[in-house]
Amino acid sequence: MLFKALSAAVYGIDANIIDVEVDFSGVTTLESRFNMVGLPDAAVRESRDRVRSAIKNSGFEIPTTNITINLAPADMKKEGSGFDLPMAIGILGAYGALQIKDIREFLLVGELGLDGALRPVPGMLPVAVAARERGIRNLVIPKANAREAAVVEGVNVYPVETLNDARELLNAAGNGGIHTPPFRVHAEETLESDTYFGPDFADVRGQQAAKRALEVSAAGGHNILMIGPPGSGKTMLAKRLPSILAPLSFDEALETTKIHSVAGVLDAEAGLVTQRPFRSPHHTISDAGLIGGGIIPRPGEVSLAHNGVLFLDELPEFPRNVLEVMRQPLEDRNVVIARASMSLTFPASFMLAAAMNPCPCGYFNDRSRECHCTPPLIQRYVAKVSGPLLDRIDIHIEVPAVQYRELRGGAASEGSAAIRARVLQARQRQAARFGNIAAAPSASRAQKEKSRTYSNAQMTTRQIRQFCELSPESEKLLERAMQQQGLTARAHDRILKVARTIADLAGEESVAVPHIAEAIQYRTLDRSYWS
C-alpha cells in the first residue's frame, strides 16, 4: 500500500515542500528492510534505525516486508533529521494504523528519539512560511518549535511531544475534526512590548567624541572603526551601541528570526528575535565561519548580524583573508555562497563596528605611555587592514585614554535613552525621505531604489546626488579634503552619506558646511593618523 505525507527541507533561509512517499511490497522477509531514495544525506539515511525503534517503542510492530521511502523531488539533496516524523507516520499509514487516509492538509516535521519522543529541529520558521505559501493549513511539529512556527499567521500549529500524540491528532482529524485549538502567539505585541535591558551609555565616563561618532553611526547605519590604546573603552562603547539603535520592525524581526532559526541559535522560549543582533566573533574565526559555508551552506556571523551589529575587536588580529571576504557583504548587503550543486544567498545587512590598537604595543600617539614599536613594525601591523576595507568603513574615530578627572568626575554621563531619542528622530526623517514602501512592478528604477533604502548608509549614487546637494562653500571644503588626504571616490560618497546623517540629527533639510566638516573629521585616521 502507498501512503503519502508532506514535510519540508530548508535551503539557505527558505524551505521547500518535500513529498514523503512510503510503499511496502507485501513480500515477507526475515526482517523489515528500508530502501530510501531521493538523495538523502547520512543523517536522513540513519533515520531508518530511529524510525524503526520509535515505532516499536510506541506500541506498534512493523511487518517484515520491504519498505521503500521516496523523498520527492528526487533531484534535490535532503539533509537533517526532520524527516523522521513524516516517515514514521507514512509507515503507520501504509500499514493501516491511521484512520485518516489523506493527510495532504498536514505538514509534518520533527526528529524522533528511540522512545518515540519528538525533538526540535532548526529552521522551523522558514518551514511555516513555506507551508503558508503552499496553502497547507496545518503544521504538526515538536512542542519545542511551537512558538517559532506560530509567529507565522495563516497556519494552524499543533505541537506534539511523541509519535503517539501525532498519530492521535491525525486520527481525530479523520474522525470529524481536531478539538484541540492550535497554538497561538501574538508576535507583534511581543515585539512592541519588548524592552532593552542591556548596557547603557550612562556607564561611560568621558569619550564625548566617540559617543558622538557612535550616535551618528546608529542614526545612519554607518560602519565605524575605533582606534585607541588598551583600556580606553573601545569595547565598552561598542557593547552599548545596540542600546541606541532603532527598534526592529516586524518584517525585520521575521527575517532575522529566519536566519537564527536556520543556524540553530534561536531561543526556543522566545520564538522571535526582538532585539537587534550583536555578534562579536573571536579573531580566530575562519572565513567560512564569518561568511558562511558547508556542503549545504549555513549562515555565518555576517548573516547572524543581519539587521544588527557585527563587532570585530582587535581588527588587525583577524587573518587578512578573513577580513577581505567581508568586502562583498559590506557593499552588496548579502552573501552569495556557490557550490557545485547549488548557489544560496544569505542576507547580510549589518553595521560593522570594529576596534583596534594603533600599534602592536597599543601606545602609539599616547600622551601617558611611551610606544616602543619601530616604524616598520607599526606599518606591518596597520597593513593587516587593507585600504579597500578601510574605505568601506564610513567613520574612523580616535578613542584616547580617559583622564583621571573624567574617570572620577561627579558629572553624570548622558544615557542611552536620550541618545536613542535623537537617533529615532533622524531615522524618521530618513523613512519619510525614502518612503520605505514596496515599489510596483511598473515603477521606475529610481522609485525601486528608493523603496529598498532604509538608512543613509544604503543610499545609491543616484540618491546621493539627489539628497546631498552642496553649496559652493561645502564643495570647496570637500574638494580640499579630497586632494590633501588623497581620499578615494568611495570615501567621497561615504563622507556625503555621513554628512547627510549629521544634518538629519540636527533637523536640517540641506547639508551645510558644518555637517561636511564633521564628516571629513571622521575620515582622517586612515591617512594621517600614523604619519
Coordinates of C-alpha atoms in Angstrom, one line a residue:
M1 CA 0.0 0.0 0.0
L2 CA 1.2 3.5 -0.8
F3 CA 0.8 6.4 1.7
K4 CA 1.9 10.0 1.3
A5 CA 2.9 12.6 3.8
L6 CA 4.3 16.1 3.4
S7 CA 7.4 17.5 5.0
A8 CA 9.9 20.3 4.2
A9 CA 13.7 20.8 3.7
V10 CA 15.5 24.1 4.4
Y11 CA 17.9 25.6 1.9
G12 CA 19.5 28.9 2.7
I13 CA 16.8 30.7 4.7
D14 CA 13.9 29.3 2.7
A15 CA 12.2 25.9 2.8
N16 CA 10.9 23.6 0.1
I17 CA 8.0 21.3 0.5
I18 CA 9.0 17.6 0.2
D19 CA 6.7 14.7 -0.6
V20 CA 7.4 11.6 1.6
E21 CA 6.1 8.6 -0.2
V22 CA 6.0 5.2 1.7
D23 CA 5.3 1.9 0.0
F24 CA 5.7 -1.7 1.0
S25 CA 6.0 -4.8 -1.2
G26 CA 3.9 -7.3 0.8
V27 CA 6.7 -9.9 0.3
T28 CA 7.6 -11.4 3.7
T29 CA 11.3 -11.3 4.7
L30 CA 13.3 -12.2 7.7
E31 CA 13.0 -8.6 9.0
S32 CA 11.7 -5.3 7.7
R33 CA 14.0 -3.7 5.2
F34 CA 14.2 0.0 4.4
N35 CA 15.1 1.3 1.0
M36 CA 15.4 5.0 0.9
V37 CA 15.7 7.1 -2.4
G38 CA 15.7 10.8 -3.2
L39 CA 19.2 11.9 -2.5
P40 CA 19.2 11.5 1.3
D41 CA 22.3 12.5 3.3
A42 CA 23.8 10.5 6.1
A43 CA 21.5 11.9 8.8
V44 CA 18.4 11.1 6.7
R45 CA 19.7 7.5 5.9
E46 CA 20.3 6.9 9.6
S47 CA 16.7 7.8 10.3
R48 CA 15.6 4.3 9.3
D49 CA 17.0 2.9 12.6
R50 CA 15.5 5.8 14.7
V51 CA 12.1 5.4 13.0
R52 CA 12.1 1.6 13.4
S53 CA 12.8 1.8 17.2
A54 CA 10.4 4.7 17.7
I55 CA 7.6 2.8 16.1
K56 CA 8.3 -0.3 18.1
N57 CA 8.6 1.5 21.4
S58 CA 5.4 3.4 20.7
G59 CA 3.5 0.1 20.7
F60 CA 3.4 -0.9 17.1
E61 CA 5.0 -3.7 15.1
I62 CA 6.4 -3.2 11.6
P63 CA 5.6 -6.3 9.4
T64 CA 8.7 -8.0 8.0
T65 CA 8.4 -6.6 4.4
N66 CA 10.4 -4.4 2.1
I67 CA 9.7 -0.8 2.7
T68 CA 10.5 1.9 0.1
I69 CA 10.6 5.5 1.1
N70 CA 10.9 8.2 -1.7
L71 CA 11.7 11.8 -0.9
A72 CA 10.5 13.9 -3.8
P73 CA 11.6 15.9 -5.8
A74 CA 14.2 13.2 -6.2
D75 CA 16.9 15.5 -7.7
M76 CA 17.1 17.7 -4.5
K77 CA 19.5 16.8 -1.8
K78 CA 17.8 16.1 1.6
E79 CA 19.6 16.6 4.9
G80 CA 18.8 16.7 8.6
S81 CA 16.6 14.7 11.0
G82 CA 13.3 16.5 10.4
F83 CA 12.0 13.7 8.1
D84 CA 11.7 11.2 11.0
L85 CA 8.2 12.1 11.9
P86 CA 6.7 12.1 8.3
M87 CA 8.5 8.8 7.6
A88 CA 7.1 7.2 10.7
I89 CA 3.6 8.5 10.1
G90 CA 3.9 7.3 6.5
I91 CA 4.8 3.8 7.6
L92 CA 1.9 3.7 10.1
G93 CA -0.5 4.9 7.4
A94 CA 0.8 2.4 4.9
Y95 CA 0.1 -0.5 7.3
G96 CA -3.4 0.8 8.2
A97 CA -2.5 2.1 11.7
L98 CA -4.1 5.5 10.8
Q99 CA -7.8 6.1 10.4
I100 CA -7.2 9.1 8.1
K101 CA -6.2 8.2 4.6
D102 CA -5.4 11.6 3.2
I103 CA -3.2 14.0 5.1
R104 CA -2.4 16.5 2.4
E105 CA -3.6 19.3 4.7
F106 CA -0.9 18.5 7.2
L107 CA 2.8 19.2 7.1
L108 CA 4.9 17.1 9.5
V109 CA 8.5 17.9 10.7
G110 CA 10.4 16.5 13.6
E111 CA 13.2 14.3 14.9
L112 CA 12.3 11.1 16.7
G113 CA 14.0 9.6 19.7
L114 CA 14.2 5.9 20.1
D115 CA 11.4 6.0 22.6
G116 CA 9.1 7.9 20.2
A117 CA 9.6 11.3 21.8
L118 CA 9.8 14.3 19.4
R119 CA 12.9 16.6 19.4
P120 CA 13.1 20.1 17.9
V121 CA 14.8 20.8 14.6
P122 CA 16.3 24.0 13.3
G123 CA 14.7 26.1 10.5
M124 CA 11.0 25.8 11.7
L125 CA 10.1 29.4 10.8
P126 CA 11.0 29.0 7.1
V127 CA 9.0 25.7 7.1
A128 CA 5.9 27.5 8.5
V129 CA 6.3 30.3 5.8
A130 CA 6.6 27.6 3.1
A131 CA 3.5 25.8 4.3
R132 CA 1.5 29.1 4.3
E133 CA 2.7 29.9 0.7
R134 CA 1.8 26.3 -0.4
G135 CA -1.7 26.6 1.1
I136 CA -1.1 23.8 3.7
R137 CA -3.3 24.7 6.6
N138 CA -1.9 22.5 9.5
L139 CA 1.6 22.1 10.9
V140 CA 2.4 19.1 13.2
I141 CA 5.8 19.8 14.9
P142 CA 7.7 19.2 18.1
K143 CA 6.5 21.2 21.1
A144 CA 9.8 23.0 21.5
N145 CA 9.4 24.5 18.0
A146 CA 5.8 25.8 18.6
R147 CA 6.5 29.4 19.4
E148 CA 8.8 29.9 16.5
A149 CA 6.3 28.4 14.0
A150 CA 3.3 30.2 15.5
V151 CA 4.8 33.6 14.6
V152 CA 3.6 32.9 11.0
E153 CA -0.1 33.8 10.5
G154 CA -2.3 31.7 8.3
V155 CA -1.2 28.2 9.5
N156 CA -2.5 26.1 12.4
V157 CA 0.4 25.0 14.6
Y158 CA -0.2 21.7 16.5
P159 CA 2.7 20.9 18.9
V160 CA 3.1 17.3 19.9
E161 CA 5.5 15.5 22.2
T162 CA 5.5 11.9 20.9
L163 CA 4.8 9.9 17.9
N164 CA 1.6 8.6 19.5
D165 CA 0.4 12.2 20.1
A166 CA 0.9 12.9 16.3
R167 CA -1.0 9.7 15.4
E168 CA -3.9 10.6 17.7
L169 CA -4.1 14.1 16.3
L170 CA -4.3 12.8 12.8
N171 CA -6.9 10.2 13.8
A172 CA -9.0 12.9 15.4
A173 CA -8.9 14.8 12.1
G174 CA -10.1 11.7 10.3
N175 CA -13.0 11.3 12.8
G176 CA -14.7 14.6 12.3
G177 CA -12.1 17.2 13.3
I178 CA -9.5 18.3 15.8
H179 CA -10.9 19.5 19.0
T180 CA -7.7 20.8 20.4
P181 CA -7.1 24.5 19.5
P182 CA -4.0 25.3 17.6
F183 CA -1.1 27.0 19.4
R184 CA -1.1 30.8 19.0
V185 CA 1.3 33.7 19.9
H186 CA 0.9 37.4 19.5
A187 CA 4.2 38.2 17.8
E188 CA 3.7 41.8 17.1
E189 CA 2.5 42.5 20.6
T190 CA 5.6 40.7 21.9
L191 CA 7.8 42.8 19.7
E192 CA 6.2 46.1 20.8
S193 CA 6.4 45.2 24.5
D194 CA 10.0 44.1 24.5
T195 CA 12.3 46.4 26.4
Y196 CA 16.1 46.7 26.2
F197 CA 17.9 45.9 29.5
G198 CA 21.5 45.8 28.2
P199 CA 24.5 48.1 29.0
D200 CA 23.8 51.9 28.9
F201 CA 25.9 54.8 27.7
A202 CA 25.4 56.4 31.1
D203 CA 28.1 54.0 32.4
V204 CA 30.8 55.5 30.1
R205 CA 32.9 58.3 31.5
G206 CA 34.4 60.9 29.1
Q207 CA 34.8 59.9 25.4
Q208 CA 32.3 62.5 24.2
A209 CA 33.8 62.5 20.7
A210 CA 33.5 58.7 20.4
K211 CA 29.9 58.8 21.8
R212 CA 29.0 61.4 19.2
A213 CA 30.5 59.2 16.4
L214 CA 28.5 56.2 17.6
E215 CA 25.4 58.3 17.7
V216 CA 26.0 59.3 14.0
S217 CA 26.7 55.7 13.2
A218 CA 23.5 54.5 14.7
A219 CA 21.4 57.3 13.2
G220 CA 22.5 56.5 9.6
G221 CA 23.5 52.8 9.8
H222 CA 27.2 53.6 9.1
N223 CA 30.2 51.3 9.7
I224 CA 32.6 52.6 12.4
L225 CA 36.2 51.9 13.4
M226 CA 37.5 53.0 16.8
I227 CA 41.3 53.3 17.2
G228 CA 42.9 53.8 20.6
P229 CA 45.2 52.3 23.3
P230 CA 44.3 49.4 25.5
G231 CA 41.8 50.2 28.2
S232 CA 40.5 53.4 26.6
G233 CA 36.9 52.0 26.4
K234 CA 36.6 50.9 22.8
T235 CA 34.9 47.5 23.6
M236 CA 32.8 49.2 26.3
L237 CA 31.5 51.7 23.8
A238 CA 30.8 49.1 21.1
K239 CA 28.8 46.9 23.5
R240 CA 26.5 49.8 24.2
L241 CA 25.8 50.5 20.5
P242 CA 22.6 48.3 20.5
S243 CA 21.1 50.5 23.2
I244 CA 20.7 53.4 20.8
L245 CA 19.6 51.6 17.7
A246 CA 16.1 51.9 16.3
P247 CA 13.8 49.0 17.3
L248 CA 13.2 46.1 14.9
S249 CA 10.1 46.3 12.7
F250 CA 8.0 43.2 12.5
D251 CA 9.3 42.4 9.0
E252 CA 12.9 42.8 10.1
A253 CA 12.2 40.6 13.1
L254 CA 10.8 37.9 10.9
E255 CA 13.8 37.9 8.5
T256 CA 16.3 38.0 11.4
T257 CA 14.5 35.1 13.1
K258 CA 14.6 33.0 10.0
I259 CA 18.4 33.3 9.8
H260 CA 18.8 32.4 13.5
S261 CA 16.3 29.6 13.2
V262 CA 18.2 28.0 10.2
A263 CA 21.5 28.4 12.1
G264 CA 20.0 26.7 15.2
V265 CA 20.8 29.5 17.6
L266 CA 17.2 30.8 18.1
D267 CA 15.9 30.9 21.7
A268 CA 13.0 28.4 21.7
E269 CA 11.3 30.2 24.6
A270 CA 11.2 33.5 22.8
G271 CA 10.3 32.2 19.3
L272 CA 11.1 35.6 17.8
V273 CA 14.2 37.8 17.7
T274 CA 13.0 41.0 19.3
Q275 CA 16.4 42.8 19.8
R276 CA 18.8 43.8 17.0
P277 CA 21.6 41.2 17.0
F278 CA 25.0 42.0 18.4
R279 CA 27.6 39.5 17.2
S280 CA 31.2 39.5 18.4
P281 CA 33.2 36.6 16.9
H282 CA 36.7 35.8 18.2
H283 CA 39.7 36.8 15.9
T284 CA 40.5 33.1 15.4
I285 CA 37.3 32.7 13.3
S286 CA 37.7 31.2 9.8
D287 CA 36.4 32.8 6.6
A288 CA 33.6 30.1 6.4
G289 CA 32.6 30.9 10.0
L290 CA 32.4 34.6 9.2
I291 CA 30.7 34.4 5.8
G292 CA 29.0 31.0 6.0
G293 CA 29.7 27.7 4.3
G294 CA 29.4 23.9 4.4
I295 CA 28.4 21.3 1.9
I296 CA 24.9 22.6 2.2
P297 CA 25.8 26.2 3.2
R298 CA 24.8 27.6 6.5
P299 CA 24.8 31.3 7.5
G300 CA 27.9 32.8 9.1
E301 CA 28.4 35.6 11.5
V302 CA 27.7 38.4 9.0
S303 CA 24.3 36.9 8.3
L304 CA 23.6 36.3 12.0
A305 CA 24.3 40.0 12.5
H306 CA 21.7 40.9 9.8
N307 CA 19.7 44.0 10.9
G308 CA 22.1 44.4 13.8
V309 CA 25.8 44.9 14.7
L310 CA 28.9 42.9 13.8
F311 CA 31.7 43.8 16.3
L312 CA 35.2 42.9 15.4
D313 CA 37.5 43.6 18.3
E314 CA 41.3 43.8 17.7
L315 CA 40.7 44.1 14.0
P316 CA 44.3 43.5 12.8
E317 CA 44.4 40.2 14.7
F318 CA 41.9 38.7 12.3
P319 CA 43.5 36.8 9.4
R320 CA 43.7 39.0 6.3
N321 CA 41.9 36.6 4.1
V322 CA 39.0 36.6 6.6
L323 CA 38.8 40.4 6.6
E324 CA 38.9 40.5 2.8
V325 CA 35.9 38.3 2.3
M326 CA 33.8 40.9 4.0
R327 CA 34.1 43.3 1.1
Q328 CA 31.2 41.9 -0.8
P329 CA 28.7 41.8 2.0
L330 CA 29.7 45.3 3.1
E331 CA 28.9 46.6 -0.4
D332 CA 26.0 44.3 -1.5
R333 CA 24.5 43.6 1.9
N334 CA 24.1 39.9 1.1
V335 CA 26.4 36.9 0.8
V336 CA 26.3 34.5 -2.2
I337 CA 27.8 31.1 -1.5
A338 CA 28.2 28.9 -4.6
R339 CA 28.6 25.1 -4.5
A340 CA 28.6 22.6 -7.4
S341 CA 25.0 21.6 -6.7
M342 CA 23.5 24.9 -5.6
S343 CA 24.0 28.6 -5.1
L344 CA 22.5 30.2 -2.0
T345 CA 22.1 33.9 -1.0
F346 CA 22.0 34.9 2.7
P347 CA 21.1 38.5 3.8
A348 CA 23.9 40.4 5.5
S349 CA 22.8 44.0 6.0
F350 CA 24.7 44.8 9.2
M351 CA 26.5 47.6 10.8
L352 CA 30.2 46.9 11.2
A353 CA 31.8 48.2 14.4
A354 CA 35.5 47.5 14.7
A355 CA 38.2 48.4 17.2
M356 CA 41.9 48.3 17.0
N357 CA 45.1 49.5 18.7
P358 CA 47.3 52.0 16.8
C359 CA 50.3 49.7 17.0
P360 CA 51.3 46.2 18.4
C361 CA 52.0 47.6 21.9
G362 CA 49.0 49.9 21.7
Y363 CA 50.5 53.2 22.8
F364 CA 51.5 55.0 19.6
N365 CA 50.5 58.7 19.9
D366 CA 49.5 58.1 23.6
R367 CA 50.5 61.0 25.8
S368 CA 50.9 59.0 29.0
R369 CA 52.8 55.9 27.8
E370 CA 55.8 55.6 25.5
C371 CA 55.5 53.5 22.4
H372 CA 58.4 51.1 21.8
C373 CA 57.3 49.9 18.3
T374 CA 59.5 50.6 15.4
P375 CA 58.0 52.3 12.3
P376 CA 58.3 49.1 10.1
L377 CA 56.6 47.1 12.9
I378 CA 53.8 49.6 13.1
Q379 CA 53.5 49.6 9.3
R380 CA 53.2 45.8 9.1
Y381 CA 50.6 45.9 11.9
V382 CA 48.5 48.5 10.2
A383 CA 48.8 46.9 6.8
K384 CA 46.9 43.9 8.1
V385 CA 43.8 46.0 7.5
S386 CA 43.7 46.8 3.7
G387 CA 42.9 50.2 2.2
P388 CA 39.9 48.9 0.3
L389 CA 38.4 47.6 3.6
L390 CA 39.1 50.9 5.4
D391 CA 37.4 52.7 2.5
R392 CA 34.2 50.7 3.2
I393 CA 34.1 51.9 6.8
D394 CA 32.4 55.3 7.0
I395 CA 33.6 56.6 10.3
H396 CA 37.1 56.4 11.8
I397 CA 37.3 57.8 15.3
E398 CA 40.2 58.1 17.8
V399 CA 39.4 56.9 21.3
P400 CA 42.2 58.2 23.6
A401 CA 42.9 57.1 27.1
V402 CA 40.4 58.6 29.7
Q403 CA 41.9 61.2 32.0
Y404 CA 41.6 60.7 35.8
R405 CA 39.4 63.7 36.3
E406 CA 37.0 62.5 33.7
L407 CA 37.0 59.0 35.2
R408 CA 36.3 60.2 38.7
G409 CA 34.3 63.2 37.9
G410 CA 30.9 63.7 39.5
A411 CA 29.0 64.8 36.4
A412 CA 26.7 62.1 35.1
S413 CA 27.1 60.9 31.5
E414 CA 24.2 61.2 29.0
G415 CA 22.2 57.9 29.0
S416 CA 21.2 55.8 26.1
A417 CA 17.6 56.9 26.2
A418 CA 18.4 60.5 25.4
I419 CA 20.8 59.5 22.6
R420 CA 18.3 56.9 21.2
A421 CA 15.6 59.6 21.1
R422 CA 17.7 61.7 18.7
V423 CA 18.6 58.6 16.7
L424 CA 14.9 57.7 16.2
Q425 CA 14.1 61.2 15.1
A426 CA 16.8 61.1 12.5
R427 CA 15.6 57.6 11.3
Q428 CA 12.1 59.0 11.0
R429 CA 13.4 61.8 8.7
Q430 CA 15.1 59.1 6.6
A431 CA 12.0 57.0 6.5
A432 CA 10.0 60.0 5.2
R433 CA 12.7 60.8 2.6
F434 CA 13.0 57.3 1.2
G435 CA 9.4 56.1 1.5
N436 CA 10.3 52.5 2.6
I437 CA 7.3 51.2 0.6
A438 CA 7.2 48.3 -1.9
A439 CA 7.6 49.6 -5.4
A440 CA 5.1 48.4 -8.0
P441 CA 6.5 46.3 -10.9
S442 CA 5.9 49.2 -13.3
A443 CA 7.8 51.7 -11.1
S444 CA 10.9 53.5 -12.4
R445 CA 14.4 52.5 -11.5
A446 CA 14.7 55.5 -9.1
Q447 CA 11.4 54.5 -7.4
K448 CA 12.6 51.0 -6.8
E449 CA 15.9 52.2 -5.4
K450 CA 14.1 54.5 -3.0
S451 CA 11.8 51.7 -1.8
R452 CA 14.8 49.5 -0.9
T453 CA 16.6 52.2 1.1
Y454 CA 16.1 52.3 4.9
S455 CA 19.0 54.4 6.0
N456 CA 21.5 56.9 4.7
A457 CA 24.3 54.3 4.6
Q458 CA 22.3 52.4 2.0
M459 CA 21.9 55.3 -0.4
T460 CA 22.9 54.7 -4.0
T461 CA 25.0 57.0 -6.1
R462 CA 21.8 58.4 -7.7
Q463 CA 20.3 59.1 -4.3
I464 CA 23.5 60.8 -3.1
R465 CA 23.3 63.3 -5.9
Q466 CA 19.6 63.8 -5.2
F467 CA 19.6 64.2 -1.4
C468 CA 23.2 65.5 -0.7
E469 CA 23.3 68.7 -2.8
L470 CA 26.1 71.0 -1.6
S471 CA 26.6 74.8 -1.5
P472 CA 29.7 76.3 -3.2
E473 CA 31.4 76.6 0.2
S474 CA 30.7 73.0 1.0
E475 CA 32.0 71.9 -2.4
K476 CA 35.3 73.8 -1.8
L477 CA 35.8 72.2 1.6
L478 CA 35.2 68.7 0.3
E479 CA 37.4 69.2 -2.7
R480 CA 40.3 70.4 -0.5
A481 CA 39.9 67.4 1.8
M482 CA 39.9 65.0 -1.1
Q483 CA 43.1 66.5 -2.5
Q484 CA 45.0 66.9 0.8
Q485 CA 44.1 63.5 2.2
G486 CA 44.2 61.5 -1.0
L487 CA 40.7 60.1 -0.5
T488 CA 39.0 57.8 -3.0
A489 CA 35.7 58.1 -4.8
R490 CA 34.2 55.6 -2.4
A491 CA 35.4 57.8 0.6
H492 CA 33.8 60.8 -1.1
D493 CA 30.4 59.1 -1.3
R494 CA 30.7 57.9 2.3
I495 CA 31.6 61.5 3.5
L496 CA 28.4 62.7 1.9
K497 CA 26.3 59.9 3.4
V498 CA 27.7 60.7 6.9
A499 CA 27.1 64.4 6.4
R500 CA 23.5 63.7 5.4
T501 CA 23.1 61.8 8.7
I502 CA 24.6 64.6 10.7
A503 CA 22.2 67.0 9.1
D504 CA 19.3 64.7 9.9
L505 CA 20.4 64.7 13.6
A506 CA 20.4 68.5 13.5
G507 CA 17.0 68.6 11.9
E508 CA 18.3 70.3 8.8
E509 CA 16.9 69.7 5.3
S510 CA 20.2 70.6 3.5
V511 CA 23.8 69.5 4.0
A512 CA 25.8 72.5 5.2
V513 CA 29.4 73.3 5.8
P514 CA 29.5 72.2 9.5
H515 CA 28.0 68.8 8.5
I516 CA 30.6 68.3 5.8
A517 CA 33.4 69.4 8.2
E518 CA 32.4 66.9 10.9
A519 CA 32.0 64.1 8.3
I520 CA 35.6 64.8 7.0
Q521 CA 37.0 64.6 10.5
Y522 CA 35.7 61.0 10.6
R523 CA 37.9 60.1 7.6
T524 CA 41.3 61.4 8.7
L525 CA 42.5 58.4 10.6
D526 CA 43.0 56.2 7.6
R527 CA 45.5 58.6 6.1
S528 CA 47.1 60.9 8.6
Y529 CA 47.0 59.0 12.0
W530 CA 50.2 57.0 11.5
S531 CA 52.1 59.7 9.5

